[in-house]
Amino acid sequence: MTSPATAASPLTTSVHNLGKIRILDLFAGPGGLDVAAHFLGLESIGIEWDANACETRYSAGLDTIHADVRAMRTERFDELPDDINVLAGGPPCQTFSVAGSGAGRRALEKVTNLIDRLVTAKSEEALKRIDEELSSPGDDPRTALVLEPLRWIMAAIESGKPYEAIILEQVPAVLPVWHAYKRILEGGSLPQGIKYQAECDVLNTEEYGVPQTRRRAVLIARLASHGQVALPDKTHMPFIRPKKAAAATLDQAAREQSARSEDPHSKSSGPEVWVTMGKTLRKTSKELQRSEPYVVVSNYGSGGDPKNRGRRNSEQPAFTVTGKISRNIVEAPDGRPLPRFTIPEAGMLQTFPQNFPWSGRDQAQQVGNAVPPRFGVHLLAAALGLGNDRLKEALEKMDQWPEVSEEERERLRKVGCGDKTDCPSKPPHPSVYSLV
């Protein structure tokens, strides 16, 4: 299998003996992490069950297996390429999301307790009991999917080829689970006593040049023999909402940010001001270009009041991009209605290239579910020790996506799904992967 990038050559990195990198992306969606890998010159392959997301991946030329992540692990693990050595993934987050029902948040204590039992289970029967507890009446079955990366880590160790690096991301409520992962990864209780160095925390994507405020719980890990690992360095200021959010200009906001700086003498070498919606969407084609100032009115209420809709202007980062982004009202400062965000624009606010070939149905949901590729570049570079030069080179070429021929798309469809008898035509586990 190939990707839009040419095959990655062996890398010279600060990671001891990592060599050629090939990434397995679980719950790959339309390809945010795979797009990041492409711009870093790395190979990747994604597992995704949703046919619409797979259509986007095929159109973009991304290596894909259209399958259920759990079925691939339990029934088809040996079909994966032998040279995979990095695991990445963002398990479905609906039950952990603030916007969801909260089932995952209520299950956090249960999940973190079951992690210890998962790594010490000595029989299939013990593993089955864990699955039964996670799917007991009243629990959302999607909650169990946050344990899938750990199961894949253990499966790789038992196959004799442990992953050399791991990158996971989810909504902030999952941070306690990542802390439990970190304890397991570093503690020596994995099969064969394998140990990793790991770090986890909640990161703000606008501090990595993404033109939206999006908070994600992140874990990165590296085999202990490869040395220390650290979360990526922040490159931009955090967005702090001005008192008059709809009226503040970028210059006003920058002055406010600078005033809050702990070291006002280091402004020239400190982080940049966050990237704005206006700057991002001015890069679009003439048909889409938004040259005049505008205000975005959120679809969601603020402070628990559904009528109190948040407002951001075009010289500020966007609200978190979700599958409901098309419901956000866009208007001129004088209240005159303007066209709402298109799918390409929503993708650009997620830092996908403006010409990324969104395909299939539910495209707004695909965009909202994706990992912002620019954020993914920072995560991969940190986890793999690629260095600042490699990082900077990748970030500078993210505006355009390479064209993919229809012949290549058809080849990827055939590789990903064969004659379609192996592809799920509906969610493989009822309600497990349903979107909200």
Short mmCIF file of C-alpha atoms in Angstrom, two decimals:
data_model
loop_
_atom_site.label_atom_id
_atom_site.label_comp_id
_atom_site.label_asym_id
_atom_site.label_seq_id
_atom_site.Cartn_x
_atom_site.Cartn_y
_atom_site.Cartn_z
CA MET A 1 0.00 0.00 0.00
CA THR A 2 1.11 3.57 -0.70
CA SER A 3 0.08 7.06 0.34
CA PRO A 4 0.14 10.41 -1.51
CA ALA A 5 3.63 10.86 -0.12
CA THR A 6 6.44 8.94 -1.65
CA ALA A 7 7.65 6.00 0.39
CA ALA A 8 9.40 7.26 3.49
CA SER A 9 13.12 6.76 3.53
CA PRO A 10 14.92 5.79 6.75
CA LEU A 11 14.95 8.74 9.11
CA THR A 12 17.73 10.28 11.10
CA THR A 13 15.97 11.38 14.27
CA SER A 14 16.68 11.99 17.92
CA VAL A 15 14.91 8.74 18.70
CA HIS A 16 17.33 5.87 19.14
CA ASN A 17 17.13 3.26 16.38
CA LEU A 18 13.58 4.08 15.22
CA GLY A 19 14.48 3.98 11.54
CA LYS A 20 11.70 3.74 8.96
CA ILE A 21 8.29 4.73 10.32
CA ARG A 22 4.90 3.33 9.36
CA ILE A 23 1.85 4.43 11.29
CA LEU A 24 -1.35 2.49 12.02
CA ASP A 25 -4.22 4.93 12.60
CA LEU A 26 -7.15 3.40 14.52
CA PHE A 27 -10.59 5.05 14.15
CA ALA A 28 -8.97 6.96 11.32
CA GLY A 29 -11.98 8.99 10.16
CA PRO A 30 -11.36 11.09 7.05
CA GLY A 31 -7.63 11.16 7.79
CA GLY A 32 -6.46 14.04 10.01
CA LEU A 33 -3.49 12.12 11.38
CA ASP A 34 -2.79 10.51 8.01
CA VAL A 35 -2.71 13.96 6.38
CA ALA A 36 -0.24 15.04 9.08
CA ALA A 37 1.87 11.95 8.36
CA HIS A 38 1.86 12.74 4.64
CA PHE A 39 3.25 16.25 5.15
CA LEU A 40 5.94 14.81 7.42
CA GLY A 41 6.89 12.35 4.65
CA LEU A 42 5.72 9.29 6.61
CA GLU A 43 3.67 6.27 5.56
CA SER A 44 0.40 5.47 7.30
CA ILE A 45 -2.59 3.20 6.99
CA GLY A 46 -5.96 3.82 8.63
CA ILE A 47 -8.72 1.52 9.85
CA GLU A 48 -12.19 3.06 9.55
CA TRP A 49 -15.65 1.47 9.47
CA ASP A 50 -17.70 4.42 8.17
CA ALA A 51 -18.20 4.17 4.42
CA ASN A 52 -18.49 7.95 3.99
CA ALA A 53 -15.21 8.64 5.75
CA CYS A 54 -13.64 5.86 3.67
CA GLU A 55 -14.83 7.58 0.47
CA THR A 56 -13.04 10.74 1.55
CA ARG A 57 -9.91 8.73 2.33
CA TYR A 58 -9.98 6.97 -1.06
CA SER A 59 -10.48 10.32 -2.84
CA ALA A 60 -7.48 11.72 -0.94
CA GLY A 61 -5.30 8.73 -1.80
CA LEU A 62 -4.96 7.50 1.79
CA ASP A 63 -4.28 3.83 2.51
CA THR A 64 -7.38 2.46 4.18
CA ILE A 65 -8.89 -0.73 5.55
CA HIS A 66 -12.68 -0.43 5.67
CA ALA A 67 -13.35 -2.51 8.76
CA ASP A 68 -14.29 -2.57 12.41
CA VAL A 69 -11.25 -1.85 14.62
CA ARG A 70 -12.20 -4.61 17.06
CA ALA A 71 -12.76 -7.18 14.31
CA MET A 72 -9.38 -6.32 12.78
CA ARG A 73 -7.69 -6.95 16.12
CA THR A 74 -9.48 -10.19 16.97
CA GLU A 75 -9.90 -11.75 13.53
CA ARG A 76 -7.56 -10.10 11.00
CA PHE A 77 -4.52 -8.85 12.93
CA ASP A 78 -2.13 -10.87 10.75
CA GLU A 79 -3.41 -9.11 7.59
CA LEU A 80 -1.75 -5.84 8.59
CA PRO A 81 1.61 -4.85 7.05
CA ASP A 82 4.57 -6.30 8.92
CA ASP A 83 6.45 -3.01 9.10
CA ILE A 84 3.93 -1.06 11.21
CA ASN A 85 5.77 0.33 14.23
CA VAL A 86 3.73 3.34 15.39
CA LEU A 87 0.16 3.30 16.77
CA ALA A 88 -2.11 6.34 16.61
CA GLY A 89 -5.78 6.86 17.20
CA GLY A 90 -8.68 8.85 18.56
CA PRO A 91 -11.44 6.50 19.77
CA PRO A 92 -15.02 7.78 19.29
CA CYS A 93 -15.60 10.42 21.94
CA GLN A 94 -19.36 10.94 22.03
CA THR A 95 -19.96 9.39 25.45
CA PHE A 96 -17.08 11.37 26.98
CA SER A 97 -17.99 14.64 25.28
CA VAL A 98 -19.48 17.52 27.23
CA ALA A 99 -22.03 17.76 24.43
CA GLY A 100 -23.01 14.09 24.79
CA SER A 101 -25.06 12.22 27.38
CA GLY A 102 -22.14 11.91 29.80
CA ALA A 103 -22.23 8.12 30.01
CA GLY A 104 -18.49 7.94 29.48
CA ARG A 105 -17.77 10.51 32.16
CA ARG A 106 -19.83 8.50 34.63
CA ALA A 107 -17.97 5.36 33.53
CA LEU A 108 -14.49 6.87 33.94
CA GLU A 109 -13.84 5.25 37.31
CA LYS A 110 -15.03 1.88 35.99
CA VAL A 111 -12.86 2.19 32.87
CA THR A 112 -9.70 3.17 34.74
CA ASN A 113 -10.17 0.29 37.18
CA LEU A 114 -10.68 -2.17 34.33
CA ILE A 115 -7.41 -1.09 32.69
CA ASP A 116 -5.43 -2.86 35.43
CA ARG A 117 -7.51 -6.00 35.02
CA LEU A 118 -7.08 -5.87 31.25
CA VAL A 119 -3.27 -6.04 31.40
CA THR A 120 -3.26 -8.78 34.04
CA ALA A 121 -6.02 -10.95 32.55
CA LYS A 122 -4.70 -14.50 32.09
CA SER A 123 -7.53 -16.00 30.07
CA GLU A 124 -10.06 -15.26 27.35
CA GLU A 125 -12.77 -15.75 29.96
CA ALA A 126 -11.32 -12.91 32.06
CA LEU A 127 -11.24 -10.65 29.02
CA LYS A 128 -14.82 -11.58 28.18
CA ARG A 129 -15.94 -10.59 31.69
CA ILE A 130 -14.34 -7.17 31.20
CA ASP A 131 -16.27 -6.70 27.96
CA GLU A 132 -19.49 -7.73 29.67
CA GLU A 133 -18.97 -5.21 32.45
CA LEU A 134 -18.37 -2.42 29.95
CA SER A 135 -21.59 -3.27 28.10
CA SER A 136 -23.82 -3.76 31.13
CA PRO A 137 -27.37 -2.32 31.01
CA GLY A 138 -27.36 1.47 31.20
CA ASP A 139 -23.81 1.82 29.85
CA ASP A 140 -23.09 3.24 26.40
CA PRO A 141 -21.17 0.53 24.49
CA ARG A 142 -19.02 3.16 22.80
CA THR A 143 -17.33 3.81 26.13
CA ALA A 144 -15.42 0.52 25.83
CA LEU A 145 -13.72 1.72 22.66
CA VAL A 146 -11.37 3.95 24.65
CA LEU A 147 -9.67 0.71 25.77
CA GLU A 148 -9.09 -0.50 22.20
CA PRO A 149 -5.68 1.20 21.80
CA LEU A 150 -4.43 -0.63 24.92
CA ARG A 151 -5.67 -3.92 23.51
CA TRP A 152 -3.79 -3.18 20.27
CA ILE A 153 -0.64 -2.33 22.24
CA MET A 154 -0.84 -5.67 24.02
CA ALA A 155 -1.58 -7.55 20.78
CA ALA A 156 1.48 -6.04 19.11
CA ILE A 157 3.70 -7.00 22.06
CA GLU A 158 2.39 -10.55 22.00
CA SER A 159 3.06 -10.73 18.26
CA GLY A 160 6.71 -9.94 18.95
CA LYS A 161 6.59 -6.45 17.37
CA PRO A 162 5.75 -3.85 20.03
CA TYR A 163 4.92 -0.39 18.76
CA GLU A 164 7.88 1.93 19.10
CA ALA A 165 5.72 5.02 19.57
CA ILE A 166 2.08 5.73 20.46
CA ILE A 167 -0.07 8.83 19.88
CA LEU A 168 -3.63 9.04 21.28
CA GLU A 169 -6.09 11.92 21.51
CA GLN A 170 -9.61 12.39 22.84
CA VAL A 171 -11.86 14.96 24.52
CA PRO A 172 -10.54 16.45 27.80
CA ALA A 173 -12.77 14.25 29.98
CA VAL A 174 -10.68 11.23 28.96
CA LEU A 175 -7.47 12.56 30.56
CA PRO A 176 -7.89 10.27 33.64
CA VAL A 177 -7.92 7.29 31.26
CA TRP A 178 -4.71 8.51 29.60
CA HIS A 179 -3.14 8.89 33.06
CA ALA A 180 -4.05 5.26 33.72
CA TYR A 181 -2.52 4.33 30.35
CA LYS A 182 0.66 6.22 31.29
CA ARG A 183 0.90 4.31 34.59
CA ILE A 184 0.53 0.98 32.78
CA LEU A 185 2.90 1.89 29.94
CA GLU A 186 5.64 2.97 32.34
CA GLY A 187 5.05 0.42 35.11
CA GLY A 188 6.24 -2.82 33.53
CA SER A 189 2.93 -4.67 33.81
CA LEU A 190 2.54 -5.03 30.04
CA PRO A 191 3.29 -8.46 28.50
CA GLN A 192 7.00 -9.36 28.58
CA GLY A 193 7.66 -6.46 30.94
CA ILE A 194 7.75 -3.98 28.03
CA LYS A 195 8.04 -0.38 29.24
CA TYR A 196 7.39 2.98 27.61
CA GLN A 197 8.11 6.59 28.51
CA ALA A 198 4.83 8.51 28.30
CA GLU A 199 3.38 11.98 28.78
CA CYS A 200 -0.23 13.15 28.73
CA ASP A 201 -2.14 16.38 29.26
CA VAL A 202 -4.94 18.53 27.85
CA LEU A 203 -3.67 20.75 25.02
CA ASN A 204 -5.30 23.74 23.32
CA THR A 205 -5.09 23.46 19.54
CA GLU A 206 -4.92 27.24 18.97
CA GLU A 207 -1.55 27.12 20.74
CA TYR A 208 -0.30 25.03 17.79
CA GLY A 209 -1.51 27.30 15.00
CA VAL A 210 -4.99 25.80 14.53
CA PRO A 211 -7.51 28.63 13.90
CA GLN A 212 -10.05 27.33 16.41
CA THR A 213 -10.28 26.75 20.15
CA ARG A 214 -10.36 22.99 20.61
CA ARG A 215 -9.14 21.24 23.77
CA ARG A 216 -7.88 17.66 23.47
CA ALA A 217 -6.56 15.13 25.97
CA VAL A 218 -3.36 13.81 24.42
CA LEU A 219 -1.03 10.93 25.25
CA ILE A 220 2.28 10.30 23.49
CA ALA A 221 4.62 7.46 24.38
CA ARG A 222 7.85 5.92 23.18
CA LEU A 223 9.59 2.66 24.03
CA ALA A 224 11.75 3.30 27.09
CA SER A 225 14.83 2.20 25.14
CA HIS A 226 14.28 5.13 22.75
CA GLY A 227 14.69 7.76 25.47
CA GLN A 228 12.54 10.46 27.01
CA VAL A 229 9.40 11.77 25.36
CA ALA A 230 7.82 15.21 25.77
CA LEU A 231 4.62 16.87 24.64
CA PRO A 232 5.06 19.27 21.71
CA ASP A 233 6.25 22.81 22.38
CA LYS A 234 3.57 25.47 22.02
CA THR A 235 4.05 27.85 19.11
CA HIS A 236 1.15 30.30 19.60
CA MET A 237 -0.55 32.19 22.40
CA PRO A 238 -3.66 30.77 24.04
CA PHE A 239 -6.91 32.51 23.12
CA ILE A 240 -8.30 34.48 26.05
CA ARG A 241 -11.68 35.93 25.22
CA PRO A 242 -11.61 39.74 25.38
CA LYS A 243 -14.28 41.47 27.44
CA LYS A 244 -15.99 42.63 24.25
CA ALA A 245 -15.54 39.47 22.22
CA ALA A 246 -17.50 40.54 19.15
CA ALA A 247 -15.80 43.94 18.87
CA ALA A 248 -12.17 43.26 19.78
CA THR A 249 -9.62 43.50 17.00
CA LEU A 250 -6.60 41.29 16.56
CA ASP A 251 -4.30 44.17 17.60
CA GLN A 252 -6.31 44.73 20.77
CA ALA A 253 -6.24 41.03 21.57
CA ALA A 254 -2.51 40.83 20.90
CA ARG A 255 -1.89 43.72 23.29
CA GLU A 256 -4.01 41.99 25.94
CA GLN A 257 -2.10 38.77 25.42
CA SER A 258 1.28 40.52 25.62
CA ALA A 259 0.26 42.28 28.81
CA ARG A 260 -0.45 38.91 30.38
CA SER A 261 2.95 37.54 29.34
CA GLU A 262 5.14 36.55 32.27
CA ASP A 263 8.21 37.89 30.47
CA PRO A 264 7.33 41.05 28.54
CA HIS A 265 10.97 41.41 27.42
CA SER A 266 10.80 38.24 25.29
CA LYS A 267 7.95 39.20 22.95
CA SER A 268 10.10 38.93 19.82
CA SER A 269 11.10 35.34 20.55
CA GLY A 270 7.92 34.23 22.29
CA PRO A 271 4.88 32.46 20.83
CA GLU A 272 2.95 34.04 17.98
CA VAL A 273 -0.56 35.40 18.35
CA TRP A 274 -3.17 32.74 17.62
CA VAL A 275 -4.27 32.26 13.99
CA THR A 276 -7.58 33.89 13.09
CA MET A 277 -10.56 32.70 11.06
CA GLY A 278 -10.14 35.73 8.81
CA LYS A 279 -6.51 35.00 7.98
CA THR A 280 -7.28 31.33 7.34
CA LEU A 281 -10.31 31.78 5.09
CA ARG A 282 -8.76 34.61 3.06
CA LYS A 283 -6.60 31.86 1.55
CA THR A 284 -9.60 30.26 -0.16
CA SER A 285 -10.47 30.42 -3.84
CA LYS A 286 -12.11 33.58 -5.22
CA GLU A 287 -15.50 31.84 -5.12
CA LEU A 288 -15.20 31.22 -1.37
CA GLN A 289 -13.03 34.14 -0.31
CA ARG A 290 -14.26 36.12 2.70
CA SER A 291 -12.60 39.51 2.39
CA GLU A 292 -14.88 41.54 4.67
CA PRO A 293 -15.02 41.28 8.48
CA TYR A 294 -17.65 38.97 9.92
CA VAL A 295 -19.04 37.62 13.16
CA VAL A 296 -19.86 33.95 13.85
CA VAL A 297 -22.74 33.13 16.18
CA SER A 298 -22.35 29.71 17.76
CA ASN A 299 -25.02 27.04 17.44
CA TYR A 300 -24.49 26.23 21.13
CA GLY A 301 -25.56 28.20 24.18
CA SER A 302 -23.00 29.58 26.61
CA GLY A 303 -23.01 29.27 30.40
CA GLY A 304 -25.80 26.72 30.34
CA ASP A 305 -28.23 29.11 28.63
CA PRO A 306 -29.22 27.85 25.15
CA LYS A 307 -30.31 31.39 24.22
CA ASN A 308 -26.94 32.89 25.12
CA ARG A 309 -25.06 32.11 21.92
CA GLY A 310 -21.34 32.79 21.87
CA ARG A 311 -19.97 35.24 19.30
CA ARG A 312 -16.52 35.39 17.67
CA ASN A 313 -15.31 37.84 15.06
CA SER A 314 -13.11 37.08 12.07
CA GLU A 315 -9.97 38.30 13.87
CA GLN A 316 -10.36 35.57 16.48
CA PRO A 317 -10.08 31.77 16.31
CA ALA A 318 -13.23 29.82 15.47
CA PHE A 319 -15.28 27.98 18.04
CA THR A 320 -14.58 24.23 18.19
CA VAL A 321 -15.47 22.81 14.78
CA THR A 322 -18.15 20.14 15.19
CA GLY A 323 -20.49 18.26 12.89
CA LYS A 324 -23.00 21.07 13.44
CA ILE A 325 -20.75 23.82 12.08
CA SER A 326 -23.14 24.52 9.19
CA ARG A 327 -25.68 25.72 11.76
CA ASN A 328 -23.44 28.55 12.93
CA ILE A 329 -24.75 31.92 11.75
CA VAL A 330 -22.29 34.15 9.90
CA GLU A 331 -23.08 37.85 9.65
CA ALA A 332 -21.45 41.20 8.95
CA PRO A 333 -20.62 43.42 11.95
CA ASP A 334 -23.81 45.41 11.17
CA GLY A 335 -25.93 42.25 11.42
CA ARG A 336 -26.32 41.68 7.68
CA PRO A 337 -26.50 37.91 6.98
CA LEU A 338 -23.58 36.33 5.14
CA PRO A 339 -23.21 32.82 3.67
CA ARG A 340 -22.58 30.13 6.26
CA PHE A 341 -19.37 28.13 6.29
CA THR A 342 -18.98 25.65 3.46
CA ILE A 343 -17.44 22.20 3.90
CA PRO A 344 -14.07 23.32 2.40
CA GLU A 345 -14.06 26.31 4.78
CA ALA A 346 -14.89 24.11 7.78
CA GLY A 347 -12.06 21.81 6.69
CA MET A 348 -9.66 24.75 6.53
CA LEU A 349 -10.60 25.78 10.07
CA GLN A 350 -9.52 22.24 10.96
CA THR A 351 -6.30 22.93 8.95
CA PHE A 352 -7.03 20.54 6.09
CA PRO A 353 -5.79 21.89 2.74
CA GLN A 354 -8.38 24.01 0.92
CA ASN A 355 -8.57 21.50 -1.94
CA PHE A 356 -8.93 18.40 0.27
CA PRO A 357 -11.43 16.14 -1.55
CA TRP A 358 -14.27 15.67 0.96
CA SER A 359 -16.51 12.89 -0.36
CA GLY A 360 -19.45 10.72 0.60
CA ARG A 361 -22.30 11.86 2.83
CA ASP A 362 -22.25 13.46 6.30
CA GLN A 363 -19.29 15.61 5.31
CA ALA A 364 -19.85 18.14 8.12
CA GLN A 365 -19.72 15.29 10.63
CA GLN A 366 -16.55 13.96 9.00
CA VAL A 367 -14.91 17.38 9.34
CA GLY A 368 -16.00 17.78 12.96
CA ASN A 369 -14.77 14.31 13.95
CA ALA A 370 -11.30 14.76 12.44
CA VAL A 371 -8.01 15.45 14.17
CA PRO A 372 -6.76 18.86 12.94
CA PRO A 373 -3.82 17.90 10.68
CA ARG A 374 -1.64 20.79 11.86
CA PHE A 375 -2.10 19.63 15.45
CA GLY A 376 -1.36 16.08 14.28
CA VAL A 377 1.95 17.23 12.75
CA HIS A 378 3.02 18.61 16.13
CA LEU A 379 1.97 15.42 17.94
CA LEU A 380 3.71 13.07 15.50
CA ALA A 381 6.89 15.15 15.39
CA ALA A 382 7.08 15.18 19.20
CA ALA A 383 6.33 11.48 19.61
CA LEU A 384 8.83 10.47 16.92
CA GLY A 385 11.55 12.99 17.78
CA LEU A 386 11.63 14.39 14.25
CA GLY A 387 13.19 17.72 15.17
CA ASN A 388 12.27 21.35 14.49
CA ASP A 389 13.53 21.45 10.91
CA ARG A 390 11.33 18.52 9.90
CA LEU A 391 8.38 20.06 11.76
CA LYS A 392 8.80 23.47 10.16
CA GLU A 393 9.12 21.98 6.68
CA ALA A 394 5.87 20.06 7.10
CA LEU A 395 3.94 23.06 8.44
CA GLU A 396 5.03 25.25 5.54
CA LYS A 397 3.52 23.03 2.83
CA MET A 398 0.08 22.23 4.21
CA ASP A 399 -2.00 24.51 1.96
CA GLN A 400 -2.37 22.16 -1.02
CA TRP A 401 -3.25 18.48 -1.34
CA PRO A 402 -1.90 16.42 -4.26
CA GLU A 403 -4.33 15.37 -6.98
CA VAL A 404 -5.32 11.69 -6.95
CA SER A 405 -6.41 9.92 -10.13
CA GLU A 406 -9.67 8.01 -10.36
CA GLU A 407 -7.64 4.87 -11.12
CA GLU A 408 -5.77 5.27 -7.83
CA ARG A 409 -9.03 5.86 -5.96
CA GLU A 410 -10.48 2.67 -7.38
CA ARG A 411 -7.34 0.76 -6.46
CA LEU A 412 -7.60 2.01 -2.88
CA ARG A 413 -11.28 1.05 -2.73
CA LYS A 414 -10.41 -2.45 -3.90
CA VAL A 415 -7.55 -2.79 -1.43
CA GLY A 416 -9.61 -1.35 1.40
CA CYS A 417 -12.70 -3.40 0.82
CA GLY A 418 -11.99 -6.05 -1.81
CA ASP A 419 -15.29 -7.24 -3.23
CA LYS A 420 -17.06 -5.50 -0.29
CA THR A 421 -17.93 -8.76 1.46
CA ASP A 422 -15.44 -7.85 4.19
CA CYS A 423 -16.76 -4.30 4.62
CA PRO A 424 -19.40 -3.43 7.22
CA SER A 425 -22.56 -2.16 5.53
CA LYS A 426 -23.84 -0.87 8.88
CA PRO A 427 -22.29 -0.31 12.31
CA PRO A 428 -20.69 -3.66 13.21
CA HIS A 429 -21.84 -3.34 16.81
CA PRO A 430 -25.31 -1.77 17.06
CA SER A 431 -25.11 1.77 18.49
CA VAL A 432 -21.41 1.42 19.23
CA TYR A 433 -20.24 3.78 16.51
CA SER A 434 -23.41 5.79 15.93
CA LEU A 435 -22.79 9.48 15.45
CA VAL A 436 -24.48 12.23 17.45
#
